[in-house]
Amino acid sequence: MNSGYAVPAVALVVVATVFVGAFGLRISRTTSDFYVASRTVGPRLNAAAISGEYLSAASFLGIAGLVLVQGPDMLWYPVGYTAGYLVLLLFVAAPLRRSGAYTLPDFAEARLASQAVRRLAGAFVVGVGWLYLLPQLQGAGLTLQVLTGAPDWLGGVIVAVVVVATVAAGGMRSITFVQAFQYWLKLTALLVPALFLVLAWQSDGAPTHAFEEPAAFRERSSVRIDDSLDLKLDRPLTVTVDGEVDGRGYEGTELTLPEGTHHIDSGTRLTFPAGAQVPEADRGGDAGLSPSQAETRGERPLYATYGLILATFLGTMGLPHVVVRFYTSPHGVAARRTTVAVLGLIGAFYLLPPVYGALGRLYAPELTLTSDADAAVLLLPDRMIGGLGGDLLGALVAGGAFAAFLSTASGLTMAVAGVLTQDVLPSRGVRHFRLGTVLAMAVPLVASVLVGGLPVADAVGLAFAVSASSFCPLLVLGIWWRRLTPPGAAAGMLVGGGSALVAVAATMAGFPGSGALHALLAWPALWSVPLAFLTMVLVSLATPGRVPAGTAAILARFHLPEELRAEVKA
């Protein structure tokens, strides 16, 4: 990719973000404007804003990389991310809006009249938010480093500065316009190049079925192995080697590797002849999956698939940056209409990344060996079209990728800043909200500089697993079960969310290496979510005297339409 075009595209996205955010600043006046845009955001604008913040770089870049490496089975990711909104529509959207809360901790206190549950919910919101912010900042740094060779911390700093300025200046009112704009930018940045890429593919004579045959190099290709890996060969392979293979050094030597597993040291360059099949690479993990998750998917694919489905289906409803946007709807009916529109918008978007993954398998198969599969979306325009057209399309994709970092980071910062202002700082005014915005971004920014190499999908997957195991039971039971008690809610959140946190952290650390326990820890949602629900129910049943007074009235407020409630009061 020609950075002479990509860098101005990224800069233009940053400038446009600041400009659109300034428009929101002009109409932000009250505290309610900053927290929930005075609850006046209509369904179409709100749906575009939710879609903009939800479609992070993991969606923009990561799904294509997963499809390239793992194949069609990875389509469960976009299916799960989209279907999560169907669950949210059916069980949560309208009652959550009618609760009148500003944040998830507000909802917990309104439903259970407990400061302890409120503080616990606040801690989970901040933890999930920071965990989700970290990969956004690290991904921005990596993208800018690839484009310009800049230090890997610079991209994260740019995102942090732009996001803090936008959120602190105009709050929810500003980021609503910013995120809606960035959704359409991201959709355009994938759709327009995809049309040209498909036309180029049809006129190129390339295979029409990307996954029916093993991936192969269409021309003589040289691949540099940056990280040590093992190649698993099911047939002999002839390559030219510059580096170390199986502990022996070679310099430009043509070598025939027999069937079996061969260790390739980092820094080795392998040159494959045209038509050679791309060997299976085992570096303890694959693009977008931690080592343990990749191994589990190979050993127990059905269990891993169900674990993924449950985490993505139920985790969406508890993501703090998603939930907070439903508080901006004028009423419950608008919240439902917003969710229906979101299903359409993100469903349309998720049709595109698999196209890039399939084309990447044909035109950039070496990415499976270099651990850079996420770069397929960025590289394909130059690889397939080339020239000025390829550079311009590549610049459009690069701008869309940076917009993904900015939009998701904006929503997360808003959600975390709201909780910090409401529950940590001494005052809830606009000035303290701006201080909360700085604090919300400072911690993950420092962590992104100090902690290197954290896999993006690990952090995002952890956020979904913890959300599904903590906030999902709180919201579902809090809205639909009148016997929920504060001790039950607190115990369920601690047991479910805490166990999911420990399980995924253990798999990221590589423990245990294999076996049934390994599978349980790598994909914990199948047991941590039922455990959270069961704990909440049992502890609540054991403490019937702790059901808050006025629960019936609170649930009526959640479920009765606003017009009917007004008539009842009259």
Coordinates of C-alpha atoms in Angstrom, one line a residue:
M1 CA 0.0 0.0 0.0
N2 CA 1.2 3.5 -0.9
S3 CA 1.4 5.4 2.5
G4 CA 1.4 8.6 0.5
Y5 CA -2.4 8.1 0.0
A6 CA -3.2 6.1 3.2
V7 CA -1.8 8.7 5.6
P8 CA -3.8 11.6 4.2
A9 CA -6.9 9.4 4.3
V10 CA -6.3 8.7 8.0
A11 CA -5.7 12.4 8.7
L12 CA -8.9 13.3 6.9
V13 CA -10.9 10.9 9.0
V14 CA -9.4 12.4 12.2
V15 CA -10.2 16.0 11.0
A16 CA -13.8 15.0 9.9
T17 CA -14.3 13.3 13.3
V18 CA -13.3 16.5 15.1
F19 CA -15.5 18.6 12.8
V20 CA -18.6 16.5 13.2
G21 CA -18.1 16.4 17.0
A22 CA -17.9 20.2 17.1
F23 CA -21.4 20.3 15.6
G24 CA -22.6 18.3 18.6
L25 CA -20.8 20.6 20.9
R26 CA -22.8 23.6 19.6
I27 CA -26.1 22.0 20.8
S28 CA -24.8 20.4 24.1
R29 CA -26.0 22.6 27.0
T30 CA -27.2 20.6 29.9
T31 CA -26.0 17.7 32.0
S32 CA -28.6 15.5 30.4
D33 CA -27.1 16.5 27.0
F34 CA -23.8 15.1 28.0
Y35 CA -25.0 11.9 29.5
V36 CA -27.9 10.8 27.3
A37 CA -28.4 13.6 24.7
S38 CA -31.5 14.6 26.7
R39 CA -33.1 11.4 25.5
T40 CA -34.1 12.9 22.2
V41 CA -32.2 10.7 19.7
G42 CA -34.5 9.2 17.1
P43 CA -34.3 5.6 16.0
R44 CA -32.5 6.1 12.6
L45 CA -29.8 8.3 14.0
N46 CA -29.4 6.2 17.1
A47 CA -29.2 3.0 15.1
A48 CA -26.4 4.4 12.9
A49 CA -24.6 5.6 16.0
I50 CA -24.9 2.2 17.8
S51 CA -23.7 0.4 14.6
G52 CA -20.8 2.8 14.3
E53 CA -19.5 2.2 17.9
Y54 CA -20.2 -1.5 17.8
L55 CA -18.3 -2.3 14.6
S56 CA -14.8 -2.0 16.0
A57 CA -11.6 -2.8 14.1
A58 CA -12.1 -6.4 15.2
S59 CA -15.1 -6.5 12.9
F60 CA -13.6 -4.3 10.2
L61 CA -10.3 -6.2 10.0
G62 CA -10.5 -9.3 12.2
I63 CA -13.4 -11.2 10.7
A64 CA -11.7 -11.2 7.3
G65 CA -8.5 -12.6 8.8
L66 CA -10.4 -15.3 10.7
V67 CA -12.2 -16.4 7.5
L68 CA -9.0 -16.3 5.6
V69 CA -7.2 -18.6 8.1
Q70 CA -10.0 -20.8 9.5
G71 CA -12.5 -20.8 6.7
P72 CA -16.3 -20.5 6.7
D73 CA -16.7 -21.8 10.3
M74 CA -15.6 -18.3 11.4
L75 CA -18.9 -16.9 10.0
W76 CA -20.3 -17.7 13.5
Y77 CA -18.6 -14.5 14.7
P78 CA -20.6 -12.1 12.6
V79 CA -23.7 -14.2 13.1
G80 CA -23.3 -14.0 16.8
Y81 CA -22.5 -10.3 16.9
T82 CA -25.6 -9.6 14.9
A83 CA -28.0 -12.0 16.7
G84 CA -27.0 -10.5 20.0
Y85 CA -29.2 -7.5 19.1
L86 CA -32.1 -9.8 18.5
V87 CA -31.8 -11.1 22.1
L88 CA -31.5 -7.5 23.2
L89 CA -34.6 -6.5 21.3
L90 CA -36.7 -9.3 22.7
F91 CA -35.7 -9.0 26.4
V92 CA -34.0 -5.8 27.2
A93 CA -34.3 -2.7 24.9
A94 CA -37.6 -1.2 25.8
P95 CA -37.7 -2.0 29.6
L96 CA -34.1 -0.7 29.9
R97 CA -35.1 2.7 28.4
R98 CA -38.2 2.9 30.6
S99 CA -36.0 2.4 33.7
G100 CA -35.0 6.1 33.3
A101 CA -31.4 5.2 34.2
Y102 CA -28.2 6.9 32.8
T103 CA -25.9 3.9 33.2
L104 CA -25.9 0.2 34.1
P105 CA -25.1 0.9 37.8
D106 CA -28.1 3.3 37.7
F107 CA -30.3 0.5 36.5
A108 CA -29.0 -1.8 39.2
E109 CA -29.8 0.7 42.0
A110 CA -33.2 1.6 40.5
R111 CA -34.2 -2.1 40.4
L112 CA -32.6 -3.4 43.6
A113 CA -32.3 -0.2 45.8
S114 CA -28.7 -1.3 46.8
Q115 CA -25.6 0.8 46.8
A116 CA -23.5 -2.4 47.1
V117 CA -24.9 -3.8 43.9
R118 CA -24.5 -0.4 42.2
R119 CA -20.8 -0.3 43.1
L120 CA -20.3 -3.9 41.9
A121 CA -22.0 -3.1 38.6
G122 CA -19.9 0.0 38.3
A123 CA -16.7 -2.0 38.8
F124 CA -17.7 -4.4 36.1
V125 CA -18.6 -1.6 33.7
V126 CA -15.2 0.1 34.2
G127 CA -13.3 -3.2 33.9
V128 CA -15.1 -4.4 30.7
G129 CA -14.7 -0.9 29.2
W130 CA -11.0 -0.6 29.9
L131 CA -10.5 -4.2 28.7
Y132 CA -12.3 -3.3 25.4
L133 CA -10.5 0.1 25.1
L134 CA -7.0 -1.5 25.3
P135 CA -7.1 -3.4 22.0
Q136 CA -8.6 -0.4 20.2
L137 CA -5.6 1.7 21.2
Q138 CA -3.1 -1.0 20.5
G139 CA -4.7 -1.7 17.1
A140 CA -4.6 1.9 16.2
G141 CA -0.9 2.0 17.0
L142 CA -0.3 -1.1 14.9
T143 CA -2.2 0.3 11.9
L144 CA -0.3 3.6 12.0
Q145 CA 3.0 1.7 12.3
V146 CA 2.2 -0.4 9.3
L147 CA 1.2 2.6 7.2
T148 CA 4.1 5.0 8.2
G149 CA 6.6 3.1 10.3
A150 CA 5.8 5.4 13.2
P151 CA 6.3 4.2 16.8
D152 CA 3.6 1.7 17.9
W153 CA 2.3 4.0 20.6
L154 CA 1.6 7.0 18.4
G155 CA -1.6 5.7 16.9
G156 CA -3.1 5.0 20.3
V157 CA -2.1 8.5 21.5
I158 CA -3.8 10.1 18.5
V159 CA -7.0 8.1 19.1
A160 CA -6.9 9.0 22.8
V161 CA -6.5 12.7 22.2
V162 CA -9.3 12.9 19.5
V163 CA -11.7 10.8 21.6
V164 CA -11.1 12.7 24.8
A165 CA -11.6 16.0 23.0
T166 CA -14.8 14.9 21.3
V167 CA -16.4 13.2 24.4
A168 CA -15.3 15.8 26.9
A169 CA -16.4 18.7 24.7
G170 CA -19.9 17.5 23.7
G171 CA -20.6 14.3 25.6
M172 CA -23.2 12.0 24.2
R173 CA -24.6 14.6 21.9
S174 CA -21.3 14.9 20.1
I175 CA -20.4 11.3 19.8
T176 CA -23.9 10.5 18.5
F177 CA -23.2 12.4 15.3
V178 CA -19.6 11.2 15.2
Q179 CA -20.5 7.5 15.4
A180 CA -23.4 7.8 12.9
F181 CA -21.0 9.4 10.4
Q182 CA -18.4 6.8 11.1
Y183 CA -20.8 3.9 10.5
W184 CA -21.5 5.1 7.0
L185 CA -17.8 5.8 6.4
K186 CA -16.9 2.3 7.5
L187 CA -19.6 0.7 5.3
T188 CA -18.5 2.8 2.3
A189 CA -14.8 1.9 3.0
L190 CA -15.6 -1.8 2.7
L191 CA -18.4 -1.7 0.1
V192 CA -16.8 0.4 -2.6
P193 CA -13.4 -1.5 -2.7
A194 CA -15.3 -4.8 -2.5
L195 CA -17.2 -4.1 -5.7
F196 CA -14.0 -3.4 -7.6
L197 CA -12.3 -6.4 -6.0
V198 CA -15.1 -8.8 -7.0
L199 CA -15.0 -7.4 -10.6
A200 CA -11.2 -7.9 -10.7
W201 CA -11.6 -11.4 -9.4
Q202 CA -14.2 -12.3 -12.0
S203 CA -12.0 -11.1 -14.8
D204 CA -8.8 -12.7 -13.5
G205 CA -9.6 -16.3 -14.1
A206 CA -9.0 -17.1 -10.4
P207 CA -10.7 -20.1 -8.8
T208 CA -14.4 -19.5 -8.2
H209 CA -14.6 -21.6 -5.0
A210 CA -12.1 -20.3 -2.4
F211 CA -12.6 -23.0 0.2
E212 CA -13.2 -26.2 -1.8
E213 CA -9.5 -26.6 -2.5
P214 CA -6.4 -26.0 -0.3
A215 CA -5.0 -22.4 -0.6
A216 CA -2.1 -22.2 -3.1
F217 CA 0.4 -19.6 -4.2
R218 CA -0.7 -18.4 -7.7
E219 CA 2.8 -17.2 -8.4
R220 CA 6.3 -17.6 -7.0
S221 CA 6.2 -16.0 -3.6
S222 CA 8.7 -15.2 -0.9
V223 CA 7.5 -15.2 2.7
R224 CA 9.4 -13.9 5.7
I225 CA 8.5 -15.7 9.0
D226 CA 8.6 -13.1 11.7
D227 CA 7.7 -15.5 14.6
S228 CA 8.8 -19.1 15.0
L229 CA 6.3 -21.7 13.9
D230 CA 5.8 -25.3 12.9
L231 CA 4.7 -26.2 9.3
K232 CA 2.6 -29.3 9.1
L233 CA 2.9 -31.0 5.7
D234 CA 0.7 -33.8 4.4
R235 CA 2.9 -34.2 1.3
P236 CA 6.5 -33.3 0.5
L237 CA 7.1 -29.6 -0.3
T238 CA 10.0 -28.0 -2.2
V239 CA 11.0 -24.5 -1.0
T240 CA 14.0 -22.2 -1.2
V241 CA 15.3 -21.4 2.4
D242 CA 17.2 -18.5 3.8
G243 CA 17.4 -19.1 7.5
E244 CA 16.9 -22.0 9.9
V245 CA 14.7 -25.0 9.4
D246 CA 14.6 -27.9 11.9
G247 CA 17.6 -26.4 13.7
R248 CA 19.9 -26.2 10.6
G249 CA 20.9 -23.1 8.7
Y250 CA 20.5 -22.5 5.0
E251 CA 21.4 -19.7 2.6
G252 CA 19.3 -19.7 -0.6
T253 CA 19.1 -23.5 -0.6
E254 CA 16.4 -25.3 -2.4
L255 CA 15.1 -27.9 0.1
T256 CA 12.5 -30.6 -0.2
L257 CA 10.8 -31.0 3.1
P258 CA 9.3 -34.4 3.7
E259 CA 5.8 -35.1 5.0
G260 CA 5.5 -34.2 8.7
T261 CA 6.1 -31.3 11.0
H262 CA 9.0 -28.9 10.5
H263 CA 10.1 -26.0 12.8
I264 CA 10.8 -22.7 11.2
D265 CA 12.8 -20.2 13.2
S266 CA 11.9 -16.5 13.2
G267 CA 13.6 -14.4 10.5
T268 CA 13.7 -17.3 8.0
R269 CA 12.6 -16.5 4.5
L270 CA 10.8 -19.2 2.5
T271 CA 10.3 -19.0 -1.3
F272 CA 7.4 -21.1 -2.6
P273 CA 7.1 -22.0 -6.3
A274 CA 3.9 -21.1 -8.2
G275 CA 1.1 -23.6 -7.6
A276 CA 2.5 -24.8 -4.2
Q277 CA -0.1 -25.4 -1.5
V278 CA 0.1 -23.1 1.5
P279 CA 1.2 -25.4 4.4
E280 CA -0.7 -25.4 7.7
A281 CA 1.1 -23.2 10.2
D282 CA 1.0 -24.0 13.9
R283 CA 2.3 -21.2 16.1
G284 CA 0.2 -22.2 19.0
G285 CA -2.7 -20.1 17.7
D286 CA -4.3 -18.6 14.6
A287 CA -5.3 -15.1 13.6
G288 CA -7.9 -13.8 16.0
L289 CA -7.7 -16.8 18.3
S290 CA -5.5 -17.3 21.3
P291 CA -3.3 -20.4 21.2
S292 CA -5.7 -22.3 23.6
Q293 CA -8.8 -21.3 21.7
A294 CA -7.3 -22.4 18.4
E295 CA -6.3 -25.7 19.8
T296 CA -9.7 -26.2 21.4
R297 CA -11.5 -25.4 18.2
G298 CA -9.5 -28.1 16.5
E299 CA -10.0 -30.7 19.3
R300 CA -13.6 -30.0 20.2
P301 CA -15.1 -27.9 17.4
L302 CA -18.8 -28.4 18.5
Y303 CA -18.1 -27.3 22.1
A304 CA -16.1 -24.3 20.9
T305 CA -18.8 -23.3 18.5
Y306 CA -21.6 -23.4 21.1
G307 CA -19.4 -21.5 23.5
L308 CA -18.8 -18.8 20.9
I309 CA -22.5 -18.6 20.1
L310 CA -23.6 -18.2 23.7
A311 CA -20.9 -15.6 24.5
T312 CA -21.7 -13.4 21.5
F313 CA -25.5 -13.8 21.7
L314 CA -25.7 -12.9 25.4
G315 CA -22.7 -10.7 25.8
T316 CA -23.9 -7.9 23.5
M317 CA -26.7 -6.9 25.8
G318 CA -24.3 -6.1 28.7
L319 CA -21.6 -4.2 26.8
P320 CA -21.6 -0.8 28.5
H321 CA -21.0 1.2 25.4
V322 CA -23.9 -0.5 23.6
V323 CA -26.4 -0.4 26.5
V324 CA -25.8 3.3 27.3
R325 CA -27.0 4.3 23.9
F326 CA -30.5 2.9 24.6
Y327 CA -30.9 5.5 27.4
T328 CA -30.8 8.2 24.7
S329 CA -34.1 7.0 23.0
P330 CA -37.2 9.2 23.7
H331 CA -39.2 6.2 24.9
G332 CA -39.4 2.4 24.9
V333 CA -41.0 2.1 21.4
A334 CA -38.2 4.1 20.0
A335 CA -35.7 1.8 21.7
R336 CA -37.3 -1.2 20.0
R337 CA -37.3 0.5 16.6
T338 CA -33.7 1.5 17.1
T339 CA -32.8 -2.2 17.8
V340 CA -34.6 -3.4 14.6
A341 CA -32.7 -0.8 12.6
V342 CA -29.4 -1.8 14.1
L343 CA -30.1 -5.4 13.1
G344 CA -30.4 -4.3 9.5
L345 CA -27.3 -2.0 9.5
I346 CA -24.8 -4.3 11.1
G347 CA -26.3 -7.2 9.2
A348 CA -25.5 -5.4 5.9
F349 CA -22.0 -4.5 7.1
Y350 CA -21.2 -8.1 8.1
L351 CA -21.9 -9.3 4.6
L352 CA -18.6 -7.6 3.5
P353 CA -15.7 -8.9 5.7
P354 CA -16.2 -12.6 4.6
V355 CA -15.8 -11.4 1.0
Y356 CA -12.3 -10.0 1.9
G357 CA -11.5 -13.2 3.7
A358 CA -12.3 -15.4 0.8
L359 CA -10.4 -13.2 -1.7
G360 CA -7.5 -13.1 0.7
R361 CA -7.3 -16.8 0.6
L362 CA -6.9 -16.6 -3.2
Y363 CA -4.6 -13.5 -3.5
A364 CA -2.8 -13.2 -0.2
P365 CA -2.5 -16.8 1.2
E366 CA 1.0 -16.1 2.7
L367 CA -0.7 -14.1 5.4
T368 CA -1.6 -17.4 7.1
L369 CA 2.1 -17.9 7.6
T370 CA 3.1 -14.4 8.8
S371 CA 0.4 -14.0 11.5
D372 CA -0.8 -10.9 9.6
A373 CA -4.1 -12.2 8.4
D374 CA -5.9 -9.1 9.7
A375 CA -4.0 -7.1 7.1
A376 CA -5.9 -8.8 4.3
V377 CA -8.5 -6.0 4.0
L378 CA -5.7 -3.4 3.8
L379 CA -3.5 -5.3 1.3
L380 CA -6.1 -6.7 -1.2
P381 CA -6.7 -3.5 -3.2
D382 CA -3.0 -3.1 -4.1
R383 CA -2.6 -6.9 -4.6
M384 CA -5.6 -7.3 -6.9
I385 CA -5.9 -4.0 -8.7
G386 CA -2.6 -2.1 -8.2
G387 CA -1.7 1.3 -9.6
L388 CA -3.4 4.5 -8.7
G389 CA -6.8 2.7 -8.4
G390 CA -5.4 0.2 -5.9
D391 CA -3.7 3.0 -3.9
L392 CA -6.9 5.0 -3.7
L393 CA -9.0 2.1 -2.7
G394 CA -6.4 1.0 -0.1
A395 CA -6.4 4.6 1.3
L396 CA -10.2 4.4 1.6
V397 CA -10.0 1.1 3.5
A398 CA -7.2 2.5 5.8
G399 CA -9.4 5.5 6.6
G400 CA -12.3 3.2 7.5
A401 CA -10.1 1.1 9.8
F402 CA -9.1 4.2 11.7
A403 CA -12.7 5.3 11.9
A404 CA -13.4 1.9 13.5
F405 CA -10.9 2.6 16.3
L406 CA -12.3 6.1 16.9
S407 CA -16.0 5.2 17.0
T408 CA -15.6 2.3 19.3
A409 CA -13.2 4.1 21.6
S410 CA -15.7 7.0 21.8
G411 CA -18.5 4.9 23.0
L412 CA -16.4 3.0 25.5
T413 CA -14.9 6.2 26.9
M414 CA -18.4 7.7 27.2
A415 CA -19.7 4.7 29.1
V416 CA -16.7 4.5 31.5
A417 CA -16.7 8.3 32.1
G418 CA -20.4 8.2 33.0
V419 CA -19.8 5.6 35.6
L420 CA -16.7 7.3 37.0
T421 CA -18.6 10.6 37.2
Q422 CA -21.7 9.1 38.8
D423 CA -20.0 6.8 41.3
V424 CA -16.4 7.8 41.9
L425 CA -16.0 11.6 41.5
P426 CA -17.4 13.9 44.2
S427 CA -19.8 15.7 41.8
R428 CA -22.0 14.8 38.8
G429 CA -21.7 18.1 36.9
V430 CA -20.4 18.6 33.4
R431 CA -16.9 19.7 34.7
H432 CA -16.5 16.4 36.6
F433 CA -17.8 14.5 33.6
R434 CA -14.9 15.9 31.6
L435 CA -12.5 14.9 34.3
G436 CA -14.0 11.4 34.2
T437 CA -13.4 11.3 30.5
V438 CA -9.7 11.9 31.0
L439 CA -9.5 9.2 33.6
A440 CA -11.5 6.8 31.5
M441 CA -8.9 7.0 28.7
A442 CA -5.8 7.5 30.8
V443 CA -5.6 4.0 32.3
P444 CA -6.0 2.0 29.0
L445 CA -3.7 4.4 27.2
V446 CA -0.9 3.8 29.7
A447 CA -1.6 0.1 29.7
S448 CA -1.4 0.0 25.8
V449 CA 2.1 1.6 26.0
L450 CA 3.3 -0.7 28.8
V451 CA 1.7 -3.9 27.8
G452 CA 2.7 -5.1 24.3
G453 CA 1.5 -8.0 22.2
L454 CA -1.9 -8.6 23.8
P455 CA -4.0 -10.3 21.2
V456 CA -6.9 -8.1 20.2
A457 CA -9.4 -11.0 19.9
D458 CA -8.4 -12.3 23.3
A459 CA -9.3 -9.0 25.0
V460 CA -12.5 -8.6 23.0
G461 CA -13.5 -12.2 23.7
L462 CA -12.9 -11.7 27.3
A463 CA -15.1 -8.6 27.4
F464 CA -17.9 -10.6 25.8
A465 CA -17.5 -13.6 28.1
V466 CA -17.5 -11.4 31.2
S467 CA -20.4 -9.3 30.0
A468 CA -22.5 -12.4 29.2
S469 CA -21.7 -13.9 32.6
S470 CA -22.4 -10.8 34.7
F471 CA -24.7 -8.2 33.1
C472 CA -26.8 -10.5 31.0
P473 CA -28.2 -12.3 34.1
L474 CA -28.6 -9.0 36.0
L475 CA -30.6 -7.4 33.1
V476 CA -32.7 -10.4 32.3
L477 CA -33.7 -11.4 35.8
G478 CA -33.9 -7.7 36.9
I479 CA -36.4 -7.0 34.2
W480 CA -38.4 -10.2 34.2
W481 CA -38.2 -11.8 37.7
R482 CA -39.7 -9.9 40.6
R483 CA -38.1 -12.2 43.3
L484 CA -34.5 -11.1 42.5
T485 CA -32.8 -9.7 45.6
P486 CA -29.6 -7.6 46.1
P487 CA -27.6 -10.5 47.6
G488 CA -28.7 -12.8 44.7
A489 CA -27.7 -10.2 42.1
A490 CA -24.3 -9.5 43.7
A491 CA -23.5 -13.2 44.2
G492 CA -24.5 -14.0 40.6
M493 CA -22.3 -11.2 39.1
L494 CA -19.3 -12.2 41.2
V495 CA -19.6 -15.9 40.5
G496 CA -20.5 -15.6 36.8
G497 CA -18.3 -12.7 35.8
G498 CA -15.5 -13.6 38.1
S499 CA -15.3 -17.2 36.9
A500 CA -15.4 -16.1 33.3
L501 CA -12.6 -13.6 34.0
V502 CA -10.4 -16.3 35.7
A503 CA -11.1 -18.9 33.0
V504 CA -10.2 -16.7 30.0
A505 CA -7.2 -15.2 31.8
A506 CA -5.9 -18.7 32.5
T507 CA -6.2 -19.7 28.8
M508 CA -4.4 -16.6 27.8
A509 CA -1.6 -17.6 30.1
G510 CA -1.5 -21.1 28.5
F511 CA -3.0 -23.1 31.4
P512 CA -3.8 -25.9 31.1
G513 CA -2.3 -27.2 27.8
S514 CA -4.9 -29.6 26.7
G515 CA -7.7 -31.9 27.8
A516 CA -11.3 -31.3 29.0
L517 CA -10.4 -28.7 31.5
H518 CA -8.6 -26.8 28.8
A519 CA -11.7 -26.7 26.7
L520 CA -13.9 -25.6 29.6
L521 CA -11.6 -22.7 30.4
A522 CA -11.0 -21.6 26.8
W523 CA -14.7 -21.2 26.0
P524 CA -16.3 -20.5 29.4
A525 CA -19.7 -19.1 28.5
L526 CA -21.3 -22.5 28.2
W527 CA -20.9 -23.0 32.0
S528 CA -20.3 -19.5 33.4
V529 CA -23.5 -18.0 32.1
P530 CA -25.8 -20.8 33.5
L531 CA -23.8 -20.6 36.7
A532 CA -24.4 -16.9 37.0
F533 CA -28.2 -17.4 36.4
L534 CA -28.3 -20.3 38.9
T535 CA -26.5 -18.4 41.6
M536 CA -28.7 -15.4 41.3
V537 CA -31.8 -17.5 41.5
L538 CA -30.8 -19.7 44.4
V539 CA -29.4 -16.9 46.5
S540 CA -32.5 -14.8 45.8
L541 CA -34.7 -17.7 46.8
A542 CA -32.7 -18.1 50.0
T543 CA -33.1 -14.4 50.9
P544 CA -36.9 -13.8 50.2
G545 CA -37.0 -11.1 52.8
R546 CA -34.5 -8.9 50.9
V547 CA -36.8 -8.3 47.9
P548 CA -36.9 -4.5 47.7
A549 CA -40.1 -2.7 48.7
G550 CA -41.9 -1.3 45.7
T551 CA -40.6 -4.0 43.3
A552 CA -44.1 -4.4 41.7
A553 CA -44.2 -0.7 40.9
I554 CA -40.7 -0.7 39.4
L555 CA -41.4 -3.7 37.2
A556 CA -44.6 -2.0 36.0
R557 CA -42.6 1.0 35.0
F558 CA -40.2 -1.2 33.0
H559 CA -43.0 -3.0 31.1
L560 CA -45.9 -0.6 30.8
P561 CA -45.8 1.8 27.7
E562 CA -45.2 5.4 28.7
E563 CA -48.7 6.5 27.5
L564 CA -50.4 3.9 29.7
R565 CA -48.3 4.8 32.7
A566 CA -49.3 8.4 32.3
E567 CA -53.0 7.4 32.2
V568 CA -52.5 5.3 35.4
K569 CA -51.0 8.3 37.2
A570 CA -53.7 10.5 36.1

